[in-house]
Amino acid sequence: MTENSQQPQPAPTTELPTQYAPAEVEGKLYERWVERGYFEADAKSEKPPYTVVIPPPNVTGSLHLGHAFEHTLIDALTRRKRMQGYETLWQPGMDHAGIATQNVVERELAKEGKSRHDLGREAFVERVWQWKAESGGQISGQMRRLGDAVAWSRERFTMDEGLSQAVQTIFKRLYDDELIYRAERIINWCPRCLTAISDIEVEYQDDDGELVSMKYGDGDDTIVVATTRAETMLGDTAVAVHPEDERYKHLIGKQVKLPLTDRSIPVVADEHVDPEFGTGAVKVTPAHDPNDFEIGQRHDLPAIAVMDEHAVITAHGPFQGLDRLEARSAIVAALRAEGRIVAEKRPYVHSVGHCSRCKTTIEPRLSMQWWVKVGPVAKAAGDAVRDGKVKIHPQEMEKRYFDWVDNLHDWCISRQLWWGHRIPVWYGPNGEVVCVGPDEEAPAGEGWTQDNDVLDTWFSSGLWPFSTLGWPERTESLAKFYPNSVLVTGYDILFFWVARMMMFGLYAMDGTPPFHTIALHGMVRDQNGKKMSKSFGNVVNPLDWMDKYGSDALRFTLARGANPGVDVPIGEDWVQGSRNFANKIWNATRFALMNGATVEGPLPDASRMSSTDRWILSRLNSVVAEVDAYYEDYQFAKLSDALFHFAWDEVFDWYVELSKTTFQAGGEAAEVSKRVLGEVLDVTLRLLHPVVPFVTETLWTTLTGGESVVIAEWPADSGFRDADAEREIETVQSVITEVRRFRADQGLQPGQRVPARLTLAGSPLAAHEAAVRQLLRLQPEGDAFQATATLPVAGFEVALDLSGVIDFAAERKRLAKDLAAAEKEKAQANAKLGNEAFLAKAPDNVVDKIRGRLTKADEDITRIQSQLEKLPQA
């Protein structure tokens, strides 16, 4: 535990509004923080660096719960490190989001009856920049609402001049090192977006389709194949079977007639074919299937494309000009008419790939594209984790990472878009190919043209940890803040983004990985654990909850659910509960200030403190140590829970309540407790600040008179512990809790006063008798005292006089009726659970429900019997 970092301070004002109104303070506080430069990072500082990059949100995006969750965790880490004396940089920025942004602007153009082709490339790109200036980046304002402590002066955009130079630089280096090449291969093609997309941008879902088995060849040369994409049979160039399949050995090497065409195709033997699946024979369409392409490469088969970029049939014949789905039905009908259909299964549920942007069914397509040869850089990315240079947290996520980087295919990086980083390659009139670096002149002269494609968005965002710091220039910022201290991101983009940053960082930065730790979190789900989706109707706009309950309430709810690598359920009731916590902090601090809590001067010596004072300081230091340990292990849920229970239960519900009699009595003991309470609040508010920054700023500055809790010193464990005081107060808590439970069981109102005798004389608890009586509403015993109920608690005895307070006969009658009902419930549950025939037929959930009823009945019987035993007989 540390002294207040702002001391000595002027006497603080003790005035706080009666209620906390987040909307009235959050915006003003945030702008004050920004204006004072608290979040900026100085590359010349001698403080140790702490760097985190924001996972750059799309320029088209707005704040969703996933952003709010991730940003809360990053913000908590950076705020704490700033308080610990680090030169912190939380790097903000946005991603140009090639496909998503182009789609948005094209939709705007469509409203005007135009397409991008009507404008031409240059004018269209200018239109996108115009849209970005006017409508893009609304998420920046929403990040301010949440309280993100980012260095706004360093904000970057992946299409900025500096970042574009970084993209061109690394492309040139990879090209010169023969790690980038151009080749014709099967890619995932979106007929709606009209571009290639990577494997990880394909979302698979189960769709209702059809499985059609059809007969190729005639007579003894007949062979049956099955497909869900009958339209592609027009591009078949072989039928493949397993070389050891006895059924087809006589056909290997022969030609069979391809129906509906004038072509014959060979039967080839390939070990890729599973003889146990279906008929054991597969049609081979090298231009429209990745596995078929590989078979075609092994057997030197031609690749015949039968669809254009819009997935419209181009093959000559009656199906030319039909959409792929129209052609599918027409081709099956034509095959049926020829007697070629052996079997049809509808619906046939199977996994189908969809474009993650527009949800259109993707089409595997043979296409000339640019690729990164990932083998060498992927190995380095795997080795960095294996060698311990980079730690993945939680550690069990390492396996998923290795499964990915150890089995990476070459990465298709070209996209058929106009918005993005255009590939820096020029083609000459005589077949020349020239890759141009950022400091080189593009070839001039007639016939030279630049490649039309742009780079995959993930190519530029993969450079984010160092391109944002000025690379390829060796800037002060790069030297100070690279590598990043930690990357906080969702496990869902471990492959999209994290692996790419690892590969590029190690390649560009001389083997230095981009971060020391990768801290993975889960996905935000609804309160029932269901994925949030517009189709499910359970998507929540976090701004609505911030408007209703305050940003701190949303942040605390998200942090309290953040267990490493685990999905986070969230519901409005929980946010409301966190709002109640913020109000509790407010009201308790307001009470403390009104009662003279102070941070002025050093803490009194422990010898001058009451056991209550020593207890809370002992617990405070334990919590400081506990919270620090949880932060270092990225256990946000545990640290938030520890702070919640310490602040609400121990400080506000116990220490403040136990100290009220001391404050009322006045004198030296009261002055000591006021200073202790001030210390406890000071430290607790600083501990809470990284997660709930707004309410803690208001309260801490009011309590201490300090400039801002943002730049206050992070608390340190002073080592002070007092086990005796902790045991003593635990005993007091036991007495109070047990008597409160008895009062509730007897139906006494919380404020109802009851005469009582406490046998605390001669024990340490005697010093707490006044507080115990006040908290339990226990009056002195008086001359007419009758001990109608005696409670032995923690080695002490509390005798209560309930005569005149409770009608014992009526209460006994009521409890007897409740006991009979509980015993009947128990008998019925036992009867069902003892019936073997019932257990054999009943579903597990029904049996579990009955077991639960039995458990509750047993608990009710024990409770009621205890209450009856405590009632006087008269």
PDB file of N, CA, C and O in Angstrom, residues 672-710:
ATOM      1  N   VAL A 672      -8.742   8.519  14.433  1.00  0.00           N
ATOM      2  CA  VAL A 672      -7.936   7.449  13.836  1.00  0.00           C
ATOM      3  C   VAL A 672      -8.742   6.725  12.770  1.00  0.00           C
ATOM      4  O   VAL A 672      -8.260   6.467  11.649  1.00  0.00           O
ATOM      5  N   SER A 673      -9.988   6.380  13.082  1.00  0.00           N
ATOM      6  CA  SER A 673     -10.819   5.634  12.134  1.00  0.00           C
ATOM      7  C   SER A 673     -11.137   6.463  10.887  1.00  0.00           C
ATOM      8  O   SER A 673     -11.244   5.923   9.785  1.00  0.00           O
ATOM      9  N   LYS A 674     -11.270   7.779  11.076  1.00  0.00           N
ATOM     10  CA  LYS A 674     -11.513   8.639   9.905  1.00  0.00           C
ATOM     11  C   LYS A 674     -10.324   8.599   8.958  1.00  0.00           C
ATOM     12  O   LYS A 674     -10.485   8.576   7.737  1.00  0.00           O
ATOM     13  N   ARG A 675      -9.128   8.589   9.518  1.00  0.00           N
ATOM     14  CA  ARG A 675      -7.933   8.527   8.654  1.00  0.00           C
ATOM     15  C   ARG A 675      -7.825   7.148   8.005  1.00  0.00           C
ATOM     16  O   ARG A 675      -7.440   7.023   6.841  1.00  0.00           O
ATOM     17  N   VAL A 676      -8.140   6.093   8.774  1.00  0.00           N
ATOM     18  CA  VAL A 676      -8.093   4.737   8.213  1.00  0.00           C
ATOM     19  C   VAL A 676      -9.132   4.606   7.087  1.00  0.00           C
ATOM     20  O   VAL A 676      -8.836   4.063   6.013  1.00  0.00           O
ATOM     21  N   LEU A 677     -10.339   5.108   7.321  1.00  0.00           N
ATOM     22  CA  LEU A 677     -11.373   5.033   6.294  1.00  0.00           C
ATOM     23  C   LEU A 677     -10.945   5.797   5.042  1.00  0.00           C
ATOM     24  O   LEU A 677     -11.155   5.332   3.916  1.00  0.00           O
ATOM     25  N   GLY A 678     -10.337   6.972   5.228  1.00  0.00           N
ATOM     26  CA  GLY A 678      -9.838   7.718   4.072  1.00  0.00           C
ATOM     27  C   GLY A 678      -8.809   6.924   3.295  1.00  0.00           C
ATOM     28  O   GLY A 678      -8.810   6.892   2.060  1.00  0.00           O
ATOM     29  N   GLU A 679      -7.884   6.257   4.020  1.00  0.00           N
ATOM     30  CA  GLU A 679      -6.856   5.448   3.364  1.00  0.00           C
ATOM     31  C   GLU A 679      -7.479   4.294   2.585  1.00  0.00           C
ATOM     32  O   GLU A 679      -7.112   4.027   1.438  1.00  0.00           O
ATOM     33  N   VAL A 680      -8.422   3.627   3.223  1.00  0.00           N
ATOM     34  CA  VAL A 680      -9.063   2.478   2.576  1.00  0.00           C
ATOM     35  C   VAL A 680      -9.801   2.911   1.320  1.00  0.00           C
ATOM     36  O   VAL A 680      -9.712   2.261   0.266  1.00  0.00           O
ATOM     37  N   LEU A 681     -10.520   4.018   1.392  1.00  0.00           N
ATOM     38  CA  LEU A 681     -11.240   4.505   0.213  1.00  0.00           C
ATOM     39  C   LEU A 681     -10.272   4.949  -0.879  1.00  0.00           C
ATOM     40  O   LEU A 681     -10.476   4.662  -2.065  1.00  0.00           O
ATOM     41  N   ASP A 682      -9.221   5.658  -0.494  1.00  0.00           N
ATOM     42  CA  ASP A 682      -8.201   6.104  -1.455  1.00  0.00           C
ATOM     43  C   ASP A 682      -7.653   4.909  -2.241  1.00  0.00           C
ATOM     44  O   ASP A 682      -7.640   4.891  -3.474  1.00  0.00           O
ATOM     45  N   VAL A 683      -7.220   3.894  -1.523  1.00  0.00           N
ATOM     46  CA  VAL A 683      -6.621   2.727  -2.176  1.00  0.00           C
ATOM     47  C   VAL A 683      -7.666   1.946  -2.965  1.00  0.00           C
ATOM     48  O   VAL A 683      -7.410   1.512  -4.100  1.00  0.00           O
ATOM     49  N   THR A 684      -8.844   1.771  -2.400  1.00  0.00           N
ATOM     50  CA  THR A 684      -9.899   1.010  -3.092  1.00  0.00           C
ATOM     51  C   THR A 684     -10.302   1.698  -4.382  1.00  0.00           C
ATOM     52  O   THR A 684     -10.483   1.035  -5.418  1.00  0.00           O
ATOM     53  N   LEU A 685     -10.441   3.000  -4.367  1.00  0.00           N
ATOM     54  CA  LEU A 685     -10.807   3.736  -5.584  1.00  0.00           C
ATOM     55  C   LEU A 685      -9.710   3.620  -6.642  1.00  0.00           C
ATOM     56  O   LEU A 685      -9.988   3.503  -7.839  1.00  0.00           O
ATOM     57  N   ARG A 686      -8.451   3.664  -6.198  1.00  0.00           N
ATOM     58  CA  ARG A 686      -7.356   3.487  -7.168  1.00  0.00           C
ATOM     59  C   ARG A 686      -7.345   2.070  -7.739  1.00  0.00           C
ATOM     60  O   ARG A 686      -7.069   1.873  -8.922  1.00  0.00           O
ATOM     61  N   LEU A 687      -7.630   1.080  -6.913  1.00  0.00           N
ATOM     62  CA  LEU A 687      -7.693  -0.309  -7.403  1.00  0.00           C
ATOM     63  C   LEU A 687      -8.830  -0.491  -8.405  1.00  0.00           C
ATOM     64  O   LEU A 687      -8.712  -1.235  -9.377  1.00  0.00           O
ATOM     65  N   LEU A 688      -9.949   0.193  -8.153  1.00  0.00           N
ATOM     66  CA  LEU A 688     -11.113   0.056  -9.026  1.00  0.00           C
ATOM     67  C   LEU A 688     -10.991   0.863 -10.311  1.00  0.00           C
ATOM     68  O   LEU A 688     -11.629   0.547 -11.317  1.00  0.00           O
ATOM     69  N   HIS A 689     -10.163   1.909 -10.281  1.00  0.00           N
ATOM     70  CA  HIS A 689     -10.133   2.862 -11.392  1.00  0.00           C
ATOM     71  C   HIS A 689      -9.934   2.239 -12.777  1.00  0.00           C
ATOM     72  O   HIS A 689     -10.654   2.604 -13.716  1.00  0.00           O
ATOM     73  N   PRO A 690      -8.987   1.312 -12.990  1.00  0.00           N
ATOM     74  CA  PRO A 690      -8.799   0.809 -14.352  1.00  0.00           C
ATOM     75  C   PRO A 690     -10.053   0.187 -14.962  1.00  0.00           C
ATOM     76  O   PRO A 690     -10.239   0.231 -16.182  1.00  0.00           O
ATOM     77  N   VAL A 691     -10.931  -0.368 -14.143  1.00  0.00           N
ATOM     78  CA  VAL A 691     -12.138  -1.008 -14.668  1.00  0.00           C
ATOM     79  C   VAL A 691     -13.319  -0.049 -14.698  1.00  0.00           C
ATOM     80  O   VAL A 691     -14.111  -0.050 -15.629  1.00  0.00           O
ATOM     81  N   VAL A 692     -13.454   0.790 -13.670  1.00  0.00           N
ATOM     82  CA  VAL A 692     -14.564   1.764 -13.622  1.00  0.00           C
ATOM     83  C   VAL A 692     -13.970   3.163 -13.477  1.00  0.00           C
ATOM     84  O   VAL A 692     -13.935   3.736 -12.378  1.00  0.00           O
ATOM     85  N   PRO A 693     -13.503   3.744 -14.568  1.00  0.00           N
ATOM     86  CA  PRO A 693     -12.690   4.968 -14.469  1.00  0.00           C
ATOM     87  C   PRO A 693     -13.458   6.232 -14.122  1.00  0.00           C
ATOM     88  O   PRO A 693     -12.903   7.121 -13.470  1.00  0.00           O
ATOM     89  N   PHE A 694     -14.728   6.333 -14.526  1.00  0.00           N
ATOM     90  CA  PHE A 694     -15.416   7.614 -14.376  1.00  0.00           C
ATOM     91  C   PHE A 694     -15.843   7.894 -12.933  1.00  0.00           C
ATOM     92  O   PHE A 694     -15.522   8.943 -12.374  1.00  0.00           O
ATOM     93  N   VAL A 695     -16.551   6.950 -12.339  1.00  0.00           N
ATOM     94  CA  VAL A 695     -17.023   7.188 -10.969  1.00  0.00           C
ATOM     95  C   VAL A 695     -15.842   7.295 -10.008  1.00  0.00           C
ATOM     96  O   VAL A 695     -15.857   8.107  -9.072  1.00  0.00           O
ATOM     97  N   THR A 696     -14.786   6.515 -10.251  1.00  0.00           N
ATOM     98  CA  THR A 696     -13.628   6.576  -9.355  1.00  0.00           C
ATOM     99  C   THR A 696     -12.880   7.903  -9.496  1.00  0.00           C
ATOM    100  O   THR A 696     -12.328   8.409  -8.516  1.00  0.00           O
ATOM    101  N   GLU A 697     -12.853   8.462 -10.705  1.00  0.00           N
ATOM    102  CA  GLU A 697     -12.206   9.765 -10.880  1.00  0.00           C
ATOM    103  C   GLU A 697     -12.911  10.832 -10.059  1.00  0.00           C
ATOM    104  O   GLU A 697     -12.284  11.617  -9.341  1.00  0.00           O
ATOM    105  N   THR A 698     -14.232  10.862 -10.158  1.00  0.00           N
ATOM    106  CA  THR A 698     -14.998  11.868  -9.425  1.00  0.00           C
ATOM    107  C   THR A 698     -14.804  11.721  -7.922  1.00  0.00           C
ATOM    108  O   THR A 698     -14.569  12.704  -7.201  1.00  0.00           O
ATOM    109  N   LEU A 699     -14.901  10.489  -7.432  1.00  0.00           N
ATOM    110  CA  LEU A 699     -14.813  10.261  -5.987  1.00  0.00           C
ATOM    111  C   LEU A 699     -13.397  10.467  -5.460  1.00  0.00           C
ATOM    112  O   LEU A 699     -13.200  11.058  -4.396  1.00  0.00           O
ATOM    113  N   TRP A 700     -12.405   9.992  -6.209  1.00  0.00           N
ATOM    114  CA  TRP A 700     -11.021  10.078  -5.714  1.00  0.00           C
ATOM    115  C   TRP A 700     -10.549  11.526  -5.649  1.00  0.00           C
ATOM    116  O   TRP A 700      -9.897  11.930  -4.687  1.00  0.00           O
ATOM    117  N   THR A 701     -10.862  12.303  -6.684  1.00  0.00           N
ATOM    118  CA  THR A 701     -10.425  13.704  -6.670  1.00  0.00           C
ATOM    119  C   THR A 701     -11.141  14.483  -5.568  1.00  0.00           C
ATOM    120  O   THR A 701     -10.558  15.386  -4.950  1.00  0.00           O
ATOM    121  N   THR A 702     -12.393  14.121  -5.299  1.00  0.00           N
ATOM    122  CA  THR A 702     -13.117  14.779  -4.210  1.00  0.00           C
ATOM    123  C   THR A 702     -12.530  14.383  -2.861  1.00  0.00           C
ATOM    124  O   THR A 702     -12.343  15.221  -1.969  1.00  0.00           O
ATOM    125  N   LEU A 703     -12.212  13.111  -2.704  1.00  0.00           N
ATOM    126  CA  LEU A 703     -11.661  12.616  -1.430  1.00  0.00           C
ATOM    127  C   LEU A 703     -10.271  13.172  -1.153  1.00  0.00           C
ATOM    128  O   LEU A 703      -9.969  13.594  -0.032  1.00  0.00           O
ATOM    129  N   THR A 704      -9.406  13.183  -2.169  1.00  0.00           N
ATOM    130  CA  THR A 704      -7.994  13.488  -1.943  1.00  0.00           C
ATOM    131  C   THR A 704      -7.597  14.898  -2.338  1.00  0.00           C
ATOM    132  O   THR A 704      -6.555  15.388  -1.900  1.00  0.00           O
ATOM    133  N   GLY A 705      -8.402  15.541  -3.214  1.00  0.00           N
ATOM    134  CA  GLY A 705      -7.980  16.819  -3.766  1.00  0.00           C
ATOM    135  C   GLY A 705      -6.903  16.669  -4.816  1.00  0.00           C
ATOM    136  O   GLY A 705      -6.329  17.661  -5.280  1.00  0.00           O
ATOM    137  N   GLY A 706      -6.592  15.431  -5.213  1.00  0.00           N
ATOM    138  CA  GLY A 706      -5.566  15.175  -6.223  1.00  0.00           C
ATOM    139  C   GLY A 706      -6.002  15.598  -7.610  1.00  0.00           C
ATOM    140  O   GLY A 706      -7.195  15.785  -7.882  1.00  0.00           O
ATOM    141  N   GLU A 707      -5.029  15.745  -8.509  1.00  0.00           N
ATOM    142  CA  GLU A 707      -5.328  16.205  -9.868  1.00  0.00           C
ATOM    143  C   GLU A 707      -6.193  15.208 -10.618  1.00  0.00           C
ATOM    144  O   GLU A 707      -7.202  15.559 -11.230  1.00  0.00           O
ATOM    145  N   SER A 708      -5.805  13.935 -10.629  1.00  0.00           N
ATOM    146  CA  SER A 708      -6.571  12.912 -11.345  1.00  0.00           C
ATOM    147  C   SER A 708      -6.102  11.538 -10.898  1.00  0.00           C
ATOM    148  O   SER A 708      -4.904  11.296 -10.744  1.00  0.00           O
ATOM    149  N   VAL A 709      -7.039  10.617 -10.743  1.00  0.00           N
ATOM    150  CA  VAL A 709      -6.665   9.247 -10.398  1.00  0.00           C
ATOM    151  C   VAL A 709      -5.981   8.557 -11.577  1.00  0.00           C
ATOM    152  O   VAL A 709      -5.263   7.574 -11.397  1.00  0.00           O
ATOM    153  N   VAL A 710      -6.177   9.100 -12.777  1.00  0.00           N
ATOM    154  CA  VAL A 710      -5.525   8.529 -13.962  1.00  0.00           C
ATOM    155  C   VAL A 710      -4.015   8.497 -13.786  1.00  0.00           C
ATOM    156  O   VAL A 710      -3.340   7.551 -14.212  1.00  0.00           O
TER     157      VAL A 710
END
